[in-house]
Amino acid sequence: MRVRRGGWGTTAGSGLAAIGALVALTACGPATGDAGAASQTPVQAAKAPAQRPIPQGDGSEVADDFNGDGHRDLVLNDLVKDQLHTDDAGIGIVYGSPTGLVPGARQLLSPARQAARTKGQLPAVFDAEAACDLDGDGFTDLVVSTDPPYDGQGQPPVPLQLLFGSPDGLTGRAVALAIPGRARAGNDWPDQPVCGDFDGDGAQDLVVHASDEQLSYLRGPFTRKGAPGKAGTPIAAPGNVPTGPAADVNHDGYDDLVVRTAEGTAKSAVVLGGPDGPTRTGTALPEGIDVALGRFGKGRDLDAAVGAMGETSLRYDLPDAASGTLASPGSMLDTGDFDGDGRDELVSSGSRLRVFRAPSAAAGISAKGMVTVAPPAKGTTRVLTVGDFDGDGRADLAVRTYRGETWDEVAVYAGVKGDLVAAEPSVTFSSSEFL
């Protein structure tokens, strides 16, 4: 499971504390292949698949299942478009099926149609940040960042809005997240949302950045008006950047999260949940650009991988944190069980896209048996997410390749035994199909 920084694309601007996700660092950075040459080659856009109805579900416990049909869905920010320098196009959703993602069953969430107004104004920015079932009805909900109007005086308005899932997917207008005044601190933007059951009561909570190394802890379940079940005063944290997804690293029944000291290259620490929420600082992690949690070796507890340029630091069996290192050219990380053996592989993204195997129950991640993934298109490639889209019990790898700012291709590689990921993608499409 990846500690996702800010969601499925770049986060909101306009003064918000923005941290990019694995998927698109505004379509720049190290490329898979010759991105410079590729960007000069004319691209013939493929015909988009016909629009299909969104399947109706009756609720599930599957992650990122907005229509509750038991199949995982995919979220896309930063949709490419023919003309540059236009308003934010919105968020794309591709709905799942028993055979995986169905590009025809897609939905565009735009500020004009879905965003809530703040002081009578619709936002220009509309970016997905986190997903979980906040109201406990069996349908995943989406936390979205916006750019509400602000004159720079005092505490800024809350930039986060909630879109609630339903049998028809994400429908209707969003509502503003209500953060009680007692749960706020300072004049920072309350952003960087992370979902998790931090107090172990079975309901999904939210943690957001407050100010001065403090977190606002909002207990679920949430109402359809965006209000938390409970919220106390801000809690101390080892940094200013909470990151997700949350996970129960030590199997005590409470979700935990990673909090980074700052954006970019920075140190971080695991913050442990408990009856009072995420209040205890656990294992300190070394400086790096990205953090991923997974089960790499023989231990029962989760492990952590911290990516830096040229090397990944490993901390096994948290919270004990026995150390290790892995020579890896990529600093952006994700994890998933691609072969279904109960242990996670490590995905490293940078100049190359590589999957590092967990070879046995007695050993951790190593370069032995490493697999290199070659995307079907040339350009700058980033990992979107790792998740089981076809329901076979093995993780699948979703990647996105950019060629300039007006063309992209999303490809999903199925997880397989032996080779970890399939040599050819099972699904390909472009985010331009949403527009």
mmCIF file of C-alpha atoms in Angstrom, residues 33-418:
data_model
loop_
_atom_site.group_PDB
_atom_site.id
_atom_site.type_symbol
_atom_site.label_atom_id
_atom_site.label_comp_id
_atom_site.label_asym_id
_atom_site.label_seq_id
_atom_site.Cartn_x
_atom_site.Cartn_y
_atom_site.Cartn_z
ATOM 1 C CA GLY A 33 12.269 6.256 -22.992
ATOM 2 C CA ASP A 34 13.275 9.352 -24.942
ATOM 3 C CA ALA A 35 10.608 11.790 -23.851
ATOM 4 C CA GLY A 36 12.210 14.740 -25.651
ATOM 5 C CA ALA A 37 12.190 13.041 -29.026
ATOM 6 C CA ALA A 38 8.780 11.537 -28.442
ATOM 7 C CA SER A 39 7.191 14.896 -27.648
ATOM 8 C CA GLN A 40 8.094 16.124 -31.143
ATOM 9 C CA THR A 41 6.339 13.224 -32.857
ATOM 10 C CA PRO A 42 2.754 13.882 -33.973
ATOM 11 C CA VAL A 43 0.305 11.664 -32.134
ATOM 12 C CA GLN A 44 -2.836 10.276 -33.707
ATOM 13 C CA ALA A 45 -5.525 10.162 -31.048
ATOM 14 C CA ALA A 46 -7.267 6.834 -30.744
ATOM 15 C CA LYS A 47 -11.040 6.729 -30.936
ATOM 16 C CA ALA A 48 -12.541 6.717 -27.458
ATOM 17 C CA PRO A 49 -14.647 3.694 -26.496
ATOM 18 C CA ALA A 50 -18.384 4.274 -26.511
ATOM 19 C CA GLN A 51 -19.817 5.602 -23.286
ATOM 20 C CA ARG A 52 -21.377 2.849 -21.190
ATOM 21 C CA PRO A 53 -23.706 3.095 -18.202
ATOM 22 C CA ILE A 54 -22.163 2.932 -14.754
ATOM 23 C CA PRO A 55 -23.030 -0.428 -13.131
ATOM 24 C CA GLN A 56 -25.223 -0.173 -10.056
ATOM 25 C CA GLY A 57 -24.147 -1.796 -6.799
ATOM 26 C CA ASP A 58 -25.658 -2.302 -3.382
ATOM 27 C CA GLY A 59 -22.568 -1.558 -1.283
ATOM 28 C CA SER A 60 -19.229 -3.277 -0.623
ATOM 29 C CA GLU A 61 -16.078 -3.091 1.476
ATOM 30 C CA VAL A 62 -13.777 -2.945 -1.565
ATOM 31 C CA ALA A 63 -11.376 0.008 -1.625
ATOM 32 C CA ASP A 64 -12.148 2.806 -4.099
ATOM 33 C CA ASP A 65 -15.544 1.317 -4.992
ATOM 34 C CA PHE A 66 -17.697 4.401 -5.529
ATOM 35 C CA ASN A 67 -20.736 2.562 -6.939
ATOM 36 C CA GLY A 68 -20.569 -0.298 -4.431
ATOM 37 C CA ASP A 69 -20.620 -3.134 -6.973
ATOM 38 C CA GLY A 70 -17.650 -4.944 -5.424
ATOM 39 C CA HIS A 71 -15.119 -3.865 -8.066
ATOM 40 C CA ARG A 72 -12.349 -1.311 -7.632
ATOM 41 C CA ASP A 73 -12.526 1.939 -9.606
ATOM 42 C CA LEU A 74 -9.739 4.273 -10.800
ATOM 43 C CA VAL A 75 -9.392 8.009 -10.122
ATOM 44 C CA LEU A 76 -7.556 10.395 -12.464
ATOM 45 C CA ASN A 77 -6.537 13.998 -11.895
ATOM 46 C CA ASP A 78 -4.903 16.337 -14.439
ATOM 47 C CA LEU A 79 -6.908 15.213 -17.452
ATOM 48 C CA VAL A 80 -5.151 16.119 -20.701
ATOM 49 C CA LYS A 81 -6.928 18.387 -23.140
ATOM 50 C CA ASP A 82 -6.393 19.781 -26.624
ATOM 51 C CA GLN A 83 -5.937 23.379 -25.502
ATOM 52 C CA LEU A 84 -3.504 24.497 -22.802
ATOM 53 C CA HIS A 85 -4.011 27.097 -20.077
ATOM 54 C CA THR A 86 -7.716 26.411 -19.613
ATOM 55 C CA ASP A 87 -9.575 25.849 -16.369
ATOM 56 C CA ASP A 88 -9.226 22.593 -14.468
ATOM 57 C CA ALA A 89 -11.116 19.954 -16.443
ATOM 58 C CA GLY A 90 -11.979 18.056 -13.303
ATOM 59 C CA ILE A 91 -11.591 14.463 -12.132
ATOM 60 C CA GLY A 92 -12.016 11.297 -14.184
ATOM 61 C CA ILE A 93 -13.430 8.062 -12.761
ATOM 62 C CA VAL A 94 -13.139 4.726 -14.586
ATOM 63 C CA TYR A 95 -15.449 2.121 -13.095
ATOM 64 C CA GLY A 96 -14.507 -1.491 -12.559
ATOM 65 C CA SER A 97 -16.107 -4.809 -13.511
ATOM 66 C CA PRO A 98 -15.510 -8.551 -12.925
ATOM 67 C CA THR A 99 -12.840 -8.370 -15.629
ATOM 68 C CA GLY A 100 -11.203 -5.135 -14.503
ATOM 69 C CA LEU A 101 -11.506 -1.499 -15.529
ATOM 70 C CA VAL A 102 -13.981 -0.609 -18.289
ATOM 71 C CA PRO A 103 -12.875 2.630 -20.045
ATOM 72 C CA GLY A 104 -16.363 3.062 -21.478
ATOM 73 C CA ALA A 105 -17.884 3.190 -17.981
ATOM 74 C CA ARG A 106 -16.363 6.535 -17.163
ATOM 75 C CA GLN A 107 -17.427 9.712 -15.440
ATOM 76 C CA LEU A 108 -16.201 13.296 -15.459
ATOM 77 C CA LEU A 109 -16.496 15.181 -12.189
ATOM 78 C CA SER A 110 -16.241 18.898 -12.952
ATOM 79 C CA PRO A 111 -16.344 21.979 -10.714
ATOM 80 C CA ALA A 112 -19.359 23.295 -12.617
ATOM 81 C CA ARG A 113 -21.440 20.160 -12.052
ATOM 82 C CA GLN A 114 -20.164 18.713 -8.776
ATOM 83 C CA ALA A 115 -18.393 21.364 -6.680
ATOM 84 C CA ALA A 116 -19.992 23.233 -3.806
ATOM 85 C CA ARG A 117 -19.935 27.021 -3.836
ATOM 86 C CA THR A 118 -17.976 29.013 -1.266
ATOM 87 C CA LYS A 119 -19.326 32.501 -0.672
ATOM 88 C CA GLY A 120 -21.323 32.068 -3.862
ATOM 89 C CA GLN A 121 -18.320 31.154 -6.001
ATOM 90 C CA LEU A 122 -17.535 27.857 -7.695
ATOM 91 C CA PRO A 123 -13.886 26.760 -7.429
ATOM 92 C CA ALA A 124 -11.616 26.660 -10.452
ATOM 93 C CA VAL A 125 -9.571 23.769 -8.992
ATOM 94 C CA PHE A 126 -11.093 20.335 -8.376
ATOM 95 C CA ASP A 127 -8.596 17.588 -7.505
ATOM 96 C CA ALA A 128 -9.075 14.181 -5.863
ATOM 97 C CA GLU A 129 -7.123 13.781 -2.615
ATOM 98 C CA ALA A 130 -8.308 10.688 -0.702
ATOM 99 C CA ALA A 131 -11.038 8.043 -0.874
ATOM 100 C CA CYS A 132 -12.852 6.100 1.865
ATOM 101 C CA ASP A 133 -16.371 5.373 3.089
ATOM 102 C CA LEU A 134 -16.838 8.343 5.380
ATOM 103 C CA ASP A 135 -20.528 7.831 6.179
ATOM 104 C CA GLY A 136 -20.377 4.040 6.473
ATOM 105 C CA ASP A 137 -23.033 3.228 3.855
ATOM 106 C CA GLY A 138 -20.909 0.799 1.806
ATOM 107 C CA PHE A 139 -20.043 3.254 -0.966
ATOM 108 C CA THR A 140 -16.599 4.882 -1.160
ATOM 109 C CA ASP A 141 -16.601 8.672 -0.920
ATOM 110 C CA LEU A 142 -14.093 11.088 -2.435
ATOM 111 C CA VAL A 143 -12.261 13.925 -0.671
ATOM 112 C CA VAL A 144 -11.573 16.753 -3.130
ATOM 113 C CA SER A 145 -9.380 19.845 -2.822
ATOM 114 C CA THR A 146 -10.547 23.198 -4.188
ATOM 115 C CA ASP A 147 -9.436 26.840 -4.200
ATOM 116 C CA PRO A 148 -12.043 28.791 -2.215
ATOM 117 C CA PRO A 149 -11.968 32.599 -2.277
ATOM 118 C CA TYR A 150 -9.719 34.067 0.421
ATOM 119 C CA ASP A 151 -8.533 37.608 1.123
ATOM 120 C CA GLY A 152 -5.478 36.543 3.135
ATOM 121 C CA GLN A 153 -6.837 37.712 6.455
ATOM 122 C CA GLY A 154 -7.063 35.290 9.403
ATOM 123 C CA GLN A 155 -7.852 31.619 9.021
ATOM 124 C CA PRO A 156 -8.509 30.572 5.428
ATOM 125 C CA PRO A 157 -11.685 28.661 4.573
ATOM 126 C CA VAL A 158 -11.533 24.870 4.435
ATOM 127 C CA PRO A 159 -10.526 23.923 0.867
ATOM 128 C CA LEU A 160 -11.722 20.300 1.124
ATOM 129 C CA GLN A 161 -15.054 19.029 -0.152
ATOM 130 C CA LEU A 162 -16.725 15.610 0.048
ATOM 131 C CA LEU A 163 -18.421 13.750 -2.802
ATOM 132 C CA PHE A 164 -20.492 10.814 -1.587
ATOM 133 C CA GLY A 165 -20.694 7.486 -3.381
ATOM 134 C CA SER A 166 -23.988 5.820 -4.290
ATOM 135 C CA PRO A 167 -25.356 2.931 -6.383
ATOM 136 C CA ASP A 168 -24.864 5.255 -9.374
ATOM 137 C CA GLY A 169 -21.332 6.231 -8.377
ATOM 138 C CA LEU A 170 -20.277 9.747 -7.424
ATOM 139 C CA THR A 171 -23.382 11.810 -8.103
ATOM 140 C CA GLY A 172 -24.794 15.090 -6.906
ATOM 141 C CA ARG A 173 -23.055 18.127 -5.466
ATOM 142 C CA ALA A 174 -20.144 17.980 -3.078
ATOM 143 C CA VAL A 175 -20.394 19.441 0.404
ATOM 144 C CA ALA A 176 -17.707 21.416 2.185
ATOM 145 C CA LEU A 177 -15.825 19.505 4.881
ATOM 146 C CA ALA A 178 -16.836 20.993 8.230
ATOM 147 C CA ILE A 179 -13.881 21.381 10.597
ATOM 148 C CA PRO A 180 -15.042 22.777 13.963
ATOM 149 C CA GLY A 181 -13.154 25.825 15.145
ATOM 150 C CA ARG A 182 -11.796 23.991 18.191
ATOM 151 C CA ALA A 183 -10.097 21.464 15.864
ATOM 152 C CA ARG A 184 -8.190 24.134 13.934
ATOM 153 C CA ALA A 185 -4.915 25.886 14.734
ATOM 154 C CA GLY A 186 -3.052 28.780 13.183
ATOM 155 C CA ASN A 187 -3.625 30.230 9.743
ATOM 156 C CA ASP A 188 -2.416 27.425 7.483
ATOM 157 C CA TRP A 189 -4.716 25.897 4.911
ATOM 158 C CA PRO A 190 -6.342 22.787 6.458
ATOM 159 C CA ASP A 191 -5.372 20.267 3.799
ATOM 160 C CA GLN A 192 -3.449 16.988 3.178
ATOM 161 C CA PRO A 193 -6.376 14.701 4.134
ATOM 162 C CA VAL A 194 -5.692 11.094 5.149
ATOM 163 C CA CYS A 195 -8.473 8.544 5.738
ATOM 164 C CA GLY A 196 -8.230 5.783 8.335
ATOM 165 C CA ASP A 197 -9.847 4.184 11.361
ATOM 166 C CA PHE A 198 -7.403 5.704 13.816
ATOM 167 C CA ASP A 199 -9.447 5.032 16.967
ATOM 168 C CA GLY A 200 -10.474 1.473 16.077
ATOM 169 C CA ASP A 201 -14.248 2.006 16.308
ATOM 170 C CA GLY A 202 -14.958 0.739 12.786
ATOM 171 C CA ALA A 203 -15.723 4.169 11.285
ATOM 172 C CA GLN A 204 -13.442 5.996 8.873
ATOM 173 C CA ASP A 205 -11.845 9.158 10.285
ATOM 174 C CA LEU A 206 -9.982 12.022 8.618
ATOM 175 C CA VAL A 207 -6.681 13.639 9.561
ATOM 176 C CA VAL A 208 -5.737 16.980 7.984
ATOM 177 C CA HIS A 209 -2.863 19.387 8.485
ATOM 178 C CA ALA A 210 -3.594 22.145 10.992
ATOM 179 C CA SER A 211 -0.567 24.398 11.687
ATOM 180 C CA ASP A 212 2.826 24.321 13.415
ATOM 181 C CA GLU A 213 3.251 20.522 13.466
ATOM 182 C CA GLN A 214 -0.311 19.852 14.532
ATOM 183 C CA LEU A 215 -3.089 17.750 13.022
ATOM 184 C CA SER A 216 -6.842 18.182 13.032
ATOM 185 C CA TYR A 217 -8.325 14.801 13.922
ATOM 186 C CA LEU A 218 -11.916 14.365 12.727
ATOM 187 C CA ARG A 219 -13.689 11.211 13.927
ATOM 188 C CA GLY A 220 -16.185 9.438 11.715
ATOM 189 C CA PRO A 221 -18.754 8.607 10.705
ATOM 190 C CA PHE A 222 -19.428 11.850 8.837
ATOM 191 C CA THR A 223 -22.839 13.305 8.059
ATOM 192 C CA ARG A 224 -24.009 14.048 4.535
ATOM 193 C CA LYS A 225 -23.484 17.716 5.433
ATOM 194 C CA GLY A 226 -19.751 17.092 5.835
ATOM 195 C CA ALA A 227 -19.594 17.190 9.627
ATOM 196 C CA PRO A 228 -17.488 14.707 11.618
ATOM 197 C CA GLY A 229 -18.936 12.628 14.436
ATOM 198 C CA LYS A 230 -16.518 14.226 16.907
ATOM 199 C CA ALA A 231 -13.518 16.565 16.799
ATOM 200 C CA GLY A 232 -11.282 17.699 19.640
ATOM 201 C CA THR A 233 -8.423 20.152 19.827
ATOM 202 C CA PRO A 234 -5.470 19.696 17.417
ATOM 203 C CA ILE A 235 -2.967 16.988 18.257
ATOM 204 C CA ALA A 236 0.818 17.278 18.125
ATOM 205 C CA ALA A 237 2.636 15.649 15.201
ATOM 206 C CA PRO A 238 6.279 15.078 14.137
ATOM 207 C CA GLY A 239 5.783 17.159 10.997
ATOM 208 C CA ASN A 240 3.427 19.205 8.857
ATOM 209 C CA VAL A 241 2.598 16.770 6.054
ATOM 210 C CA PRO A 242 0.321 13.823 6.901
ATOM 211 C CA THR A 243 0.416 11.230 4.119
ATOM 212 C CA GLY A 244 -1.675 8.215 3.238
ATOM 213 C CA PRO A 245 -3.049 5.705 2.794
ATOM 214 C CA ALA A 246 -3.157 4.761 6.452
ATOM 215 C CA ALA A 247 -2.483 1.184 7.601
ATOM 216 C CA ASP A 248 -2.348 -0.788 10.820
ATOM 217 C CA VAL A 249 1.425 -1.327 10.851
ATOM 218 C CA ASN A 250 1.601 -3.169 14.202
ATOM 219 C CA HIS A 251 -1.658 -5.156 14.157
ATOM 220 C CA ASP A 252 -3.123 -3.528 17.251
ATOM 221 C CA GLY A 253 -6.480 -2.741 15.644
ATOM 222 C CA TYR A 254 -5.781 0.965 15.057
ATOM 223 C CA ASP A 255 -4.775 2.516 11.733
ATOM 224 C CA ASP A 256 -1.478 4.415 11.638
ATOM 225 C CA LEU A 257 -0.090 6.967 9.189
ATOM 226 C CA VAL A 258 3.180 8.520 8.115
ATOM 227 C CA VAL A 259 3.797 12.205 8.806
ATOM 228 C CA ARG A 260 6.581 13.961 6.923
ATOM 229 C CA THR A 261 8.399 16.956 8.354
ATOM 230 C CA ALA A 262 8.016 18.943 5.140
ATOM 231 C CA GLU A 263 7.306 18.697 1.443
ATOM 232 C CA GLY A 264 9.871 17.280 -0.985
ATOM 233 C CA THR A 265 12.917 15.518 0.436
ATOM 234 C CA ALA A 266 12.339 15.233 4.165
ATOM 235 C CA LYS A 267 12.415 12.984 7.192
ATOM 236 C CA SER A 268 9.238 11.333 8.408
ATOM 237 C CA ALA A 269 7.845 9.195 11.194
ATOM 238 C CA VAL A 270 5.095 6.664 11.732
ATOM 239 C CA VAL A 271 2.313 8.052 13.910
ATOM 240 C CA LEU A 272 0.421 5.322 15.747
ATOM 241 C CA GLY A 273 -3.322 5.261 16.252
ATOM 242 C CA GLY A 274 -5.067 4.357 19.488
ATOM 243 C CA PRO A 275 -8.298 4.956 21.417
ATOM 244 C CA ASP A 276 -7.612 8.699 21.287
ATOM 245 C CA GLY A 277 -6.601 8.656 17.616
ATOM 246 C CA PRO A 278 -3.151 9.121 16.025
ATOM 247 C CA THR A 279 -1.401 10.633 19.026
ATOM 248 C CA ARG A 280 1.778 8.541 19.481
ATOM 249 C CA THR A 281 4.932 9.032 17.412
ATOM 250 C CA GLY A 282 6.513 5.688 16.541
ATOM 251 C CA THR A 283 9.411 4.736 14.259
ATOM 252 C CA ALA A 284 11.430 7.603 12.789
ATOM 253 C CA LEU A 285 12.240 7.150 9.096
ATOM 254 C CA PRO A 286 15.249 8.525 7.184
ATOM 255 C CA GLU A 287 15.185 11.416 4.778
ATOM 256 C CA GLY A 288 13.697 10.705 1.379
ATOM 257 C CA ILE A 289 11.281 11.798 -1.304
ATOM 258 C CA ASP A 290 8.652 9.097 -0.922
ATOM 259 C CA VAL A 291 7.494 6.463 1.579
ATOM 260 C CA ALA A 292 5.673 3.175 0.986
ATOM 261 C CA LEU A 293 4.375 0.613 3.489
ATOM 262 C CA GLY A 294 4.140 -3.113 2.798
ATOM 263 C CA ARG A 295 4.836 -6.604 4.079
ATOM 264 C CA PHE A 296 8.202 -7.473 2.508
ATOM 265 C CA GLY A 297 9.572 -10.240 4.704
ATOM 266 C CA LYS A 298 8.871 -12.710 7.454
ATOM 267 C CA GLY A 299 7.617 -10.281 10.099
ATOM 268 C CA ARG A 300 3.980 -9.923 11.046
ATOM 269 C CA ASP A 301 4.168 -6.146 11.188
ATOM 270 C CA LEU A 302 4.406 -3.923 8.132
ATOM 271 C CA ASP A 303 7.701 -2.660 6.716
ATOM 272 C CA ALA A 304 8.605 0.755 5.313
ATOM 273 C CA ALA A 305 10.571 1.757 2.223
ATOM 274 C CA VAL A 306 11.914 5.311 1.878
ATOM 275 C CA GLY A 307 12.988 6.352 -1.602
ATOM 276 C CA ALA A 308 15.855 8.729 -2.268
ATOM 277 C CA MET A 309 17.851 9.362 -5.421
ATOM 278 C CA GLY A 310 19.807 6.203 -6.217
ATOM 279 C CA GLU A 311 18.926 4.240 -3.086
ATOM 280 C CA THR A 312 15.920 3.001 -1.157
ATOM 281 C CA SER A 313 16.155 2.661 2.630
ATOM 282 C CA LEU A 314 14.223 -0.258 4.107
ATOM 283 C CA ARG A 315 12.895 -0.555 7.653
ATOM 284 C CA TYR A 316 11.709 -4.071 8.417
ATOM 285 C CA ASP A 317 9.077 -5.179 10.903
ATOM 286 C CA LEU A 318 7.912 -1.845 12.253
ATOM 287 C CA PRO A 319 8.185 -0.571 14.925
ATOM 288 C CA ASP A 320 11.513 -2.376 15.549
ATOM 289 C CA ALA A 321 12.861 -1.083 12.250
ATOM 290 C CA ALA A 322 15.827 -3.293 11.426
ATOM 291 C CA SER A 323 17.588 -1.525 8.569
ATOM 292 C CA GLY A 324 18.448 -2.440 5.010
ATOM 293 C CA THR A 325 19.129 -0.717 1.699
ATOM 294 C CA LEU A 326 18.331 -1.423 -1.928
ATOM 295 C CA ALA A 327 20.094 0.082 -4.925
ATOM 296 C CA SER A 328 17.253 1.591 -6.901
ATOM 297 C CA PRO A 329 17.309 4.349 -9.533
ATOM 298 C CA GLY A 330 13.774 5.466 -8.712
ATOM 299 C CA SER A 331 12.677 7.515 -5.724
ATOM 300 C CA MET A 332 8.896 7.251 -6.181
ATOM 301 C CA LEU A 333 7.566 4.096 -4.547
ATOM 302 C CA ASP A 334 4.495 1.895 -4.280
ATOM 303 C CA THR A 335 3.833 -1.632 -3.015
ATOM 304 C CA GLY A 336 1.500 -4.517 -3.806
ATOM 305 C CA ASP A 337 1.201 -8.302 -3.764
ATOM 306 C CA PHE A 338 1.417 -9.019 -7.497
ATOM 307 C CA ASP A 339 1.829 -12.798 -7.273
ATOM 308 C CA GLY A 340 -0.677 -13.444 -4.484
ATOM 309 C CA ASP A 341 1.778 -15.048 -2.031
ATOM 310 C CA GLY A 342 0.907 -12.789 0.901
ATOM 311 C CA ARG A 343 4.069 -10.672 0.678
ATOM 312 C CA ASP A 344 4.369 -7.334 -1.076
ATOM 313 C CA GLU A 345 6.648 -6.369 -3.922
ATOM 314 C CA LEU A 346 8.145 -2.877 -4.166
ATOM 315 C CA VAL A 347 7.513 -0.695 -7.221
ATOM 316 C CA SER A 348 10.186 1.905 -7.991
ATOM 317 C CA SER A 349 9.419 4.644 -10.513
ATOM 318 C CA GLY A 350 11.887 7.094 -12.013
ATOM 319 C CA SER A 351 14.136 6.755 -15.033
ATOM 320 C CA ARG A 352 12.826 3.165 -15.159
ATOM 321 C CA LEU A 353 9.772 1.408 -13.833
ATOM 322 C CA ARG A 354 10.804 -1.617 -11.793
ATOM 323 C CA VAL A 355 9.135 -4.190 -9.546
ATOM 324 C CA PHE A 356 11.359 -5.698 -6.833
ATOM 325 C CA ARG A 357 10.405 -9.146 -5.605
ATOM 326 C CA ALA A 358 9.990 -10.365 -2.036
ATOM 327 C CA PRO A 359 11.646 -13.742 -2.729
ATOM 328 C CA SER A 360 10.722 -15.800 0.343
ATOM 329 C CA ALA A 361 9.073 -15.600 3.734
ATOM 330 C CA ALA A 362 12.503 -15.400 5.386
ATOM 331 C CA ALA A 363 13.931 -12.600 3.250
ATOM 332 C CA GLY A 364 12.986 -9.062 2.411
ATOM 333 C CA ILE A 365 13.022 -7.056 -0.796
ATOM 334 C CA SER A 366 16.037 -7.624 -3.052
ATOM 335 C CA ALA A 367 17.134 -6.994 -6.627
ATOM 336 C CA LYS A 368 17.033 -10.735 -7.342
ATOM 337 C CA GLY A 369 14.184 -11.468 -9.726
ATOM 338 C CA MET A 370 13.554 -7.767 -10.345
ATOM 339 C CA VAL A 371 11.135 -7.057 -13.239
ATOM 340 C CA THR A 372 11.347 -4.011 -15.518
ATOM 341 C CA VAL A 373 8.046 -2.756 -16.922
ATOM 342 C CA ALA A 374 8.102 -1.255 -20.426
ATOM 343 C CA PRO A 375 5.015 0.946 -20.995
ATOM 344 C CA PRO A 376 3.436 0.643 -24.480
ATOM 345 C CA ALA A 377 3.989 4.339 -25.243
ATOM 346 C CA LYS A 378 7.062 6.570 -25.156
ATOM 347 C CA GLY A 379 7.121 9.510 -22.801
ATOM 348 C CA THR A 380 7.295 10.315 -19.117
ATOM 349 C CA THR A 381 5.790 7.415 -17.177
ATOM 350 C CA ARG A 382 4.592 7.469 -13.588
ATOM 351 C CA VAL A 383 2.733 4.969 -11.439
ATOM 352 C CA LEU A 384 -0.913 5.870 -10.889
ATOM 353 C CA THR A 385 -1.734 3.264 -8.294
ATOM 354 C CA VAL A 386 -1.424 -0.393 -7.343
ATOM 355 C CA GLY A 387 -4.644 -2.299 -6.690
ATOM 356 C CA ASP A 388 -6.622 -5.412 -7.557
ATOM 357 C CA PHE A 389 -8.858 -4.246 -10.410
ATOM 358 C CA ASP A 390 -9.952 -7.673 -11.681
ATOM 359 C CA GLY A 391 -10.670 -9.287 -8.307
ATOM 360 C CA ASP A 392 -8.284 -12.228 -8.696
ATOM 361 C CA GLY A 393 -6.509 -11.605 -5.380
ATOM 362 C CA ARG A 394 -3.363 -10.213 -7.031
ATOM 363 C CA ALA A 395 -2.454 -6.552 -7.296
ATOM 364 C CA ASP A 396 -2.420 -4.867 -10.698
ATOM 365 C CA LEU A 397 -0.184 -1.985 -11.768
ATOM 366 C CA ALA A 398 -1.737 1.148 -13.294
ATOM 367 C CA VAL A 399 0.690 3.568 -14.969
ATOM 368 C CA ARG A 400 0.313 6.762 -16.940
ATOM 369 C CA THR A 401 2.575 7.976 -19.742
ATOM 370 C CA TYR A 402 2.665 11.610 -20.857
ATOM 371 C CA ARG A 403 3.858 13.023 -24.139
ATOM 372 C CA GLY A 404 3.606 16.764 -23.668
ATOM 373 C CA GLU A 405 0.549 18.286 -21.973
ATOM 374 C CA THR A 406 -2.095 17.316 -24.519
ATOM 375 C CA TRP A 407 -1.572 13.543 -24.804
ATOM 376 C CA ASP A 408 -1.353 10.671 -22.372
ATOM 377 C CA GLU A 409 -1.975 6.941 -22.139
ATOM 378 C CA VAL A 410 -3.082 4.963 -19.091
ATOM 379 C CA ALA A 411 -2.135 1.277 -19.028
ATOM 380 C CA VAL A 412 -3.028 -1.433 -16.518
ATOM 381 C CA TYR A 413 -0.757 -4.479 -16.126
ATOM 382 C CA ALA A 414 -2.298 -7.494 -14.422
ATOM 383 C CA GLY A 415 -0.477 -9.155 -11.539
ATOM 384 C CA VAL A 416 0.619 -12.724 -12.361
ATOM 385 C CA LYS A 417 2.430 -15.548 -10.621
ATOM 386 C CA GLY A 418 6.081 -15.964 -11.506
#
